[in-house]
mmCIF file of C-alpha atoms in Angstrom:
data_model
loop_
_atom_site.group_PDB
_atom_site.id
_atom_site.type_symbol
_atom_site.label_atom_id
_atom_site.label_comp_id
_atom_site.label_asym_id
_atom_site.label_seq_id
_atom_site.Cartn_x
_atom_site.Cartn_y
_atom_site.Cartn_z
ATOM 1 C CA ALA A 27 48.483 -38.734 -30.511
ATOM 2 C CA GLN A 28 48.661 -42.482 -30.516
ATOM 3 C CA THR A 29 49.645 -44.342 -33.713
ATOM 4 C CA VAL A 30 49.232 -47.946 -34.475
ATOM 5 C CA THR A 31 51.130 -49.548 -37.649
ATOM 6 C CA GLN A 32 50.895 -52.852 -38.984
ATOM 7 C CA SER A 33 53.545 -53.213 -41.892
ATOM 8 C CA GLN A 34 52.075 -56.081 -43.347
ATOM 9 C CA PRO A 35 49.187 -55.447 -45.595
ATOM 10 C CA GLU A 36 48.428 -58.854 -46.601
ATOM 11 C CA MET A 37 50.267 -62.761 -45.379
ATOM 12 C CA SER A 38 49.487 -66.369 -46.249
ATOM 13 C CA VAL A 39 50.197 -69.330 -44.179
ATOM 14 C CA GLN A 40 49.654 -73.229 -44.734
ATOM 15 C CA GLU A 41 46.579 -74.263 -42.857
ATOM 16 C CA ALA A 42 48.386 -76.218 -39.312
ATOM 17 C CA GLU A 43 51.496 -73.741 -39.402
ATOM 18 C CA THR A 44 52.249 -70.852 -37.571
ATOM 19 C CA VAL A 45 51.978 -66.944 -38.656
ATOM 20 C CA THR A 46 53.267 -63.747 -36.871
ATOM 21 C CA LEU A 47 51.541 -59.966 -37.539
ATOM 22 C CA SER A 48 53.591 -57.715 -36.523
ATOM 23 C CA CYS A 49 52.057 -54.178 -34.523
ATOM 24 C CA THR A 50 53.926 -51.154 -33.525
ATOM 25 C CA TYR A 51 52.571 -48.583 -31.690
ATOM 26 C CA ASP A 52 53.629 -44.765 -30.335
ATOM 27 C CA THR A 53 52.261 -43.350 -27.206
ATOM 28 C CA SER A 54 53.508 -41.425 -24.665
ATOM 29 C CA GLU A 55 51.099 -42.594 -21.900
ATOM 30 C CA SER A 56 52.024 -45.296 -19.769
ATOM 31 C CA ASN A 57 49.033 -47.272 -19.019
ATOM 32 C CA TYR A 58 47.040 -48.424 -21.654
ATOM 33 C CA TYR A 59 45.788 -51.988 -22.882
ATOM 34 C CA LEU A 60 46.335 -53.601 -26.622
ATOM 35 C CA PHE A 61 44.251 -55.475 -28.774
ATOM 36 C CA TRP A 62 43.870 -57.815 -31.708
ATOM 37 C CA TYR A 63 40.619 -58.005 -33.239
ATOM 38 C CA LYS A 64 39.742 -60.164 -36.097
ATOM 39 C CA GLN A 65 37.032 -59.146 -38.741
ATOM 40 C CA PRO A 66 36.057 -62.228 -41.409
ATOM 41 C CA PRO A 67 34.240 -62.124 -44.801
ATOM 42 C CA SER A 68 31.208 -61.733 -42.437
ATOM 43 C CA ARG A 69 32.100 -58.012 -41.250
ATOM 44 C CA GLN A 70 31.784 -58.902 -37.516
ATOM 45 C CA MET A 71 34.825 -57.255 -35.156
ATOM 46 C CA ILE A 72 35.640 -60.412 -32.873
ATOM 47 C CA LEU A 73 37.972 -59.699 -30.050
ATOM 48 C CA VAL A 74 41.008 -61.864 -30.265
ATOM 49 C CA ILE A 75 43.279 -61.035 -27.614
ATOM 50 C CA ARG A 76 43.798 -58.286 -25.176
ATOM 51 C CA GLN A 77 46.778 -56.871 -23.113
ATOM 52 C CA GLU A 78 47.001 -55.092 -20.297
ATOM 53 C CA ALA A 79 50.548 -52.690 -20.677
ATOM 54 C CA TYR A 80 50.764 -52.784 -16.638
ATOM 55 C CA LYS A 81 50.948 -56.721 -17.093
ATOM 56 C CA GLN A 82 54.595 -58.238 -18.196
ATOM 57 C CA GLN A 83 53.489 -61.838 -18.744
ATOM 58 C CA ASN A 84 52.226 -62.039 -22.684
ATOM 59 C CA ALA A 85 48.235 -62.760 -23.271
ATOM 60 C CA THR A 86 47.109 -66.068 -24.518
ATOM 61 C CA GLU A 87 44.139 -67.470 -25.940
ATOM 62 C CA ASN A 88 44.202 -71.037 -27.180
ATOM 63 C CA ARG A 89 45.825 -70.794 -30.285
ATOM 64 C CA PHE A 90 46.789 -67.180 -30.300
ATOM 65 C CA SER A 91 49.473 -65.390 -28.077
ATOM 66 C CA VAL A 92 51.146 -62.113 -28.135
ATOM 67 C CA ASN A 93 54.629 -60.929 -27.874
ATOM 68 C CA PHE A 94 54.269 -57.440 -25.774
ATOM 69 C CA GLN A 95 57.197 -55.701 -25.982
ATOM 70 C CA LYS A 96 56.590 -52.839 -23.836
ATOM 71 C CA ALA A 97 60.156 -50.757 -24.299
ATOM 72 C CA ALA A 98 60.442 -51.438 -28.265
ATOM 73 C CA LYS A 99 56.532 -50.641 -28.188
ATOM 74 C CA SER A 100 56.125 -53.579 -29.876
ATOM 75 C CA PHE A 101 52.645 -55.997 -30.308
ATOM 76 C CA SER A 102 52.719 -58.775 -32.109
ATOM 77 C CA LEU A 103 50.414 -61.704 -32.539
ATOM 78 C CA LYS A 104 51.183 -65.451 -33.019
ATOM 79 C CA ILE A 105 48.387 -67.482 -34.687
ATOM 80 C CA SER A 106 49.446 -71.535 -34.149
ATOM 81 C CA ASP A 107 47.880 -74.553 -35.630
ATOM 82 C CA SER A 108 46.353 -71.963 -38.425
ATOM 83 C CA GLN A 109 42.934 -73.145 -39.076
ATOM 84 C CA LEU A 110 40.708 -72.122 -42.686
ATOM 85 C CA GLY A 111 38.687 -70.108 -40.292
ATOM 86 C CA ASP A 112 41.170 -67.945 -39.557
ATOM 87 C CA THR A 113 41.174 -66.380 -42.971
ATOM 88 C CA ALA A 114 40.215 -62.935 -42.142
ATOM 89 C CA MET A 115 41.414 -59.065 -41.344
ATOM 90 C CA TYR A 116 43.207 -58.690 -38.441
ATOM 91 C CA PHE A 117 43.654 -55.405 -36.842
ATOM 92 C CA CYS A 118 45.968 -53.939 -34.023
ATOM 93 C CA ALA A 119 44.544 -51.182 -31.604
ATOM 94 C CA PHE A 120 45.496 -49.553 -28.993
ATOM 95 C CA LEU A 121 43.348 -47.688 -25.907
ATOM 96 C CA ASP A 122 44.327 -44.873 -23.637
ATOM 97 C CA SER A 123 42.431 -45.246 -20.517
ATOM 98 C CA GLY A 124 44.032 -41.954 -19.672
ATOM 99 C CA ALA A 125 41.842 -38.791 -18.945
ATOM 100 C CA GLY A 126 38.405 -40.774 -19.344
ATOM 101 C CA SER A 127 38.565 -40.762 -23.286
ATOM 102 C CA TYR A 128 38.856 -44.457 -23.763
ATOM 103 C CA GLN A 129 39.603 -44.208 -27.411
ATOM 104 C CA LEU A 130 40.230 -47.158 -29.422
ATOM 105 C CA THR A 131 42.715 -46.379 -32.223
ATOM 106 C CA PHE A 132 43.334 -48.849 -34.921
ATOM 107 C CA GLY A 133 46.028 -50.096 -36.992
ATOM 108 C CA LYS A 134 45.265 -50.234 -41.304
ATOM 109 C CA GLY A 135 44.724 -54.205 -40.785
ATOM 110 C CA THR A 136 46.899 -57.142 -42.017
ATOM 111 C CA LYS A 137 44.593 -59.701 -44.396
ATOM 112 C CA LEU A 138 45.584 -63.328 -43.289
ATOM 113 C CA SER A 139 44.937 -65.890 -45.723
ATOM 114 C CA VAL A 140 45.189 -69.742 -44.776
ATOM 115 C CA ILE A 141 45.642 -72.074 -47.520
ATOM 116 C CA PRO A 142 44.644 -75.399 -47.341
ATOM 117 C CA ASP B 2 20.318 -61.802 -27.327
ATOM 118 C CA THR B 3 22.434 -59.499 -29.572
ATOM 119 C CA ALA B 4 24.785 -57.343 -27.115
ATOM 120 C CA VAL B 5 25.205 -54.424 -29.607
ATOM 121 C CA SER B 6 22.395 -54.302 -31.923
ATOM 122 C CA GLN B 7 22.945 -51.771 -35.523
ATOM 123 C CA THR B 8 19.610 -51.420 -37.458
ATOM 124 C CA PRO B 9 19.751 -51.701 -40.100
ATOM 125 C CA LYS B 10 22.138 -53.822 -41.789
ATOM 126 C CA TYR B 11 22.274 -52.377 -44.991
ATOM 127 C CA LEU B 12 21.304 -49.277 -46.097
ATOM 128 C CA VAL B 13 20.796 -48.025 -49.830
ATOM 129 C CA THR B 14 19.945 -44.427 -50.803
ATOM 130 C CA GLN B 15 20.116 -41.561 -53.464
ATOM 131 C CA MET B 16 22.826 -38.449 -52.719
ATOM 132 C CA GLY B 17 20.788 -35.683 -51.094
ATOM 133 C CA ASN B 18 19.002 -38.136 -48.592
ATOM 134 C CA ASP B 19 18.670 -38.082 -44.756
ATOM 135 C CA LYS B 20 19.152 -41.317 -42.980
ATOM 136 C CA SER B 21 19.593 -42.556 -39.401
ATOM 137 C CA ILE B 22 21.170 -45.460 -38.066
ATOM 138 C CA LYS B 23 20.210 -46.901 -35.072
ATOM 139 C CA CYS B 24 22.609 -48.484 -32.124
ATOM 140 C CA GLU B 25 21.414 -50.540 -28.917
ATOM 141 C CA GLN B 26 23.440 -52.400 -26.225
ATOM 142 C CA ASN B 27 22.023 -54.467 -23.846
ATOM 143 C CA LEU B 28 25.357 -54.654 -21.525
ATOM 144 C CA GLY B 29 24.837 -51.852 -19.517
ATOM 145 C CA HIS B 30 27.586 -50.220 -20.499
ATOM 146 C CA ASP B 31 28.403 -46.716 -19.970
ATOM 147 C CA THR B 32 29.995 -45.474 -23.220
ATOM 148 C CA MET B 33 29.400 -45.871 -26.871
ATOM 149 C CA TYR B 34 31.266 -44.838 -30.014
ATOM 150 C CA TRP B 35 30.541 -44.842 -33.570
ATOM 151 C CA TYR B 36 33.451 -45.513 -36.182
ATOM 152 C CA LYS B 37 33.707 -45.541 -39.790
ATOM 153 C CA GLN B 38 35.621 -48.205 -41.884
ATOM 154 C CA ASP B 39 36.417 -46.908 -45.540
ATOM 155 C CA SER B 40 36.723 -48.889 -48.487
ATOM 156 C CA LYS B 41 40.121 -50.078 -47.402
ATOM 157 C CA LYS B 42 38.710 -51.403 -44.222
ATOM 158 C CA PHE B 43 40.395 -48.639 -42.078
ATOM 159 C CA LEU B 44 38.146 -47.765 -38.955
ATOM 160 C CA LYS B 45 38.319 -44.504 -37.767
ATOM 161 C CA ILE B 46 36.412 -42.973 -34.406
ATOM 162 C CA MET B 47 33.569 -40.690 -35.088
ATOM 163 C CA PHE B 48 32.321 -40.036 -31.858
ATOM 164 C CA SER B 49 31.916 -41.336 -28.282
ATOM 165 C CA TYR B 50 29.296 -40.674 -25.473
ATOM 166 C CA ASN B 51 29.703 -41.616 -21.848
ATOM 167 C CA ASN B 52 26.811 -41.234 -19.929
ATOM 168 C CA LYS B 53 25.247 -39.649 -22.686
ATOM 169 C CA GLU B 54 27.866 -36.840 -22.892
ATOM 170 C CA LEU B 55 29.514 -36.687 -25.928
ATOM 171 C CA ILE B 56 33.473 -37.173 -25.044
ATOM 172 C CA ILE B 57 35.387 -37.474 -28.639
ATOM 173 C CA ASN B 58 33.684 -35.646 -31.527
ATOM 174 C CA GLU B 59 36.398 -36.279 -34.141
ATOM 175 C CA THR B 60 36.762 -33.882 -37.420
ATOM 176 C CA VAL B 61 33.369 -35.247 -39.256
ATOM 177 C CA PRO B 62 31.340 -32.644 -41.269
ATOM 178 C CA ASN B 63 28.349 -31.504 -39.231
ATOM 179 C CA ARG B 64 26.021 -33.376 -41.653
ATOM 180 C CA PHE B 65 26.843 -36.203 -38.832
ATOM 181 C CA SER B 66 25.117 -35.682 -35.735
ATOM 182 C CA PRO B 67 24.919 -38.623 -33.005
ATOM 183 C CA LYS B 68 22.547 -39.000 -30.614
ATOM 184 C CA SER B 69 22.228 -40.583 -27.498
ATOM 185 C CA PRO B 70 18.445 -40.423 -25.559
ATOM 186 C CA ASP B 71 19.894 -42.964 -22.945
ATOM 187 C CA LYS B 72 22.784 -44.732 -22.060
ATOM 188 C CA ALA B 73 21.780 -48.245 -23.839
ATOM 189 C CA HIS B 74 21.054 -45.989 -27.415
ATOM 190 C CA LEU B 75 23.312 -43.880 -29.920
ATOM 191 C CA ASN B 76 21.841 -43.128 -33.222
ATOM 192 C CA LEU B 77 23.293 -41.770 -35.915
ATOM 193 C CA HIS B 78 21.632 -38.963 -38.303
ATOM 194 C CA ILE B 79 23.365 -38.207 -41.509
ATOM 195 C CA ASN B 80 22.074 -35.154 -43.486
ATOM 196 C CA SER B 81 22.288 -34.326 -47.102
ATOM 197 C CA LEU B 82 23.960 -37.560 -47.909
ATOM 198 C CA GLU B 83 27.073 -37.605 -50.219
ATOM 199 C CA LEU B 84 28.897 -40.217 -52.421
ATOM 200 C CA GLY B 85 32.189 -40.222 -49.898
ATOM 201 C CA ASP B 86 29.617 -41.357 -47.076
ATOM 202 C CA SER B 87 29.256 -44.832 -48.468
ATOM 203 C CA ALA B 88 31.345 -46.682 -45.982
ATOM 204 C CA VAL B 89 30.456 -49.637 -43.170
ATOM 205 C CA TYR B 90 29.560 -48.219 -40.030
ATOM 206 C CA PHE B 91 30.186 -49.514 -36.710
ATOM 207 C CA CYS B 92 28.807 -49.223 -33.075
ATOM 208 C CA ALA B 93 30.161 -50.363 -30.297
ATOM 209 C CA SER B 94 30.256 -50.265 -26.346
ATOM 210 C CA MET B 95 32.630 -50.174 -23.209
ATOM 211 C CA ARG B 96 32.305 -50.432 -19.249
ATOM 212 C CA GLY B 97 34.621 -47.981 -17.748
ATOM 213 C CA GLY B 98 37.076 -50.471 -15.888
ATOM 214 C CA GLN B 99 36.753 -53.210 -18.344
ATOM 215 C CA GLU B 100 38.535 -52.030 -21.492
ATOM 216 C CA LYS B 101 37.547 -53.810 -23.865
ATOM 217 C CA LEU B 102 35.252 -52.749 -26.851
ATOM 218 C CA PHE B 103 31.970 -54.586 -28.223
ATOM 219 C CA PHE B 104 31.042 -53.676 -31.382
ATOM 220 C CA GLY B 105 27.634 -53.962 -33.148
ATOM 221 C CA SER B 106 27.569 -56.203 -36.677
ATOM 222 C CA GLY B 107 27.558 -52.953 -38.720
ATOM 223 C CA THR B 108 25.674 -50.694 -41.117
ATOM 224 C CA GLN B 109 26.858 -50.852 -44.885
ATOM 225 C CA LEU B 110 25.813 -47.547 -46.587
ATOM 226 C CA SER B 111 25.884 -46.894 -49.810
ATOM 227 C CA VAL B 112 25.257 -43.700 -51.552
ATOM 228 C CA LEU B 113 24.173 -43.657 -54.987
#
């Protein structure tokens, strides 16, 4: 079974600064997908960024980028120019696309606070 | 138009009651899920349906019964509600080949 570990339960960052959230995972699969989801106080689950394991190039979405280290099974999220609206829970997630199960496994989350 | 919609958004009920949560997606996706988020914010999969067929059924009490009348709907019925069932329940959907889940806004269930 796949596991996803987020070792930072809480983090804080000053507005306009950069912060990196850590995520490691364990799997024996070679074909999979990794995600970061954001959950603000509104409770909505918002997809921030997605990485395909077979792509070496790190995914980027505006101020959000990842550092994907496949051999180390590491998938960290970097938020640049942090904004107050980035305050939220951030979940790292792993999708096993093999055997047609398409099961998404989540880490326990990191609560990020952006300080004015 | 909301892509994945759940109703109700909030549900407050007494122990022992039976309740249902409805989920509909208008994205044309063929796989739908139910996730439970506990008080510590941990998200765990409960069920997954693909083309109305059950493909994932995690260790969930049999008081929980999913029903998929068609590809666009996946409802969750809960019998004999217990205090420990209090949580936020999320519906989600995905199209095979896209590998990207879209979530509903969640249903906060409070059992008194």
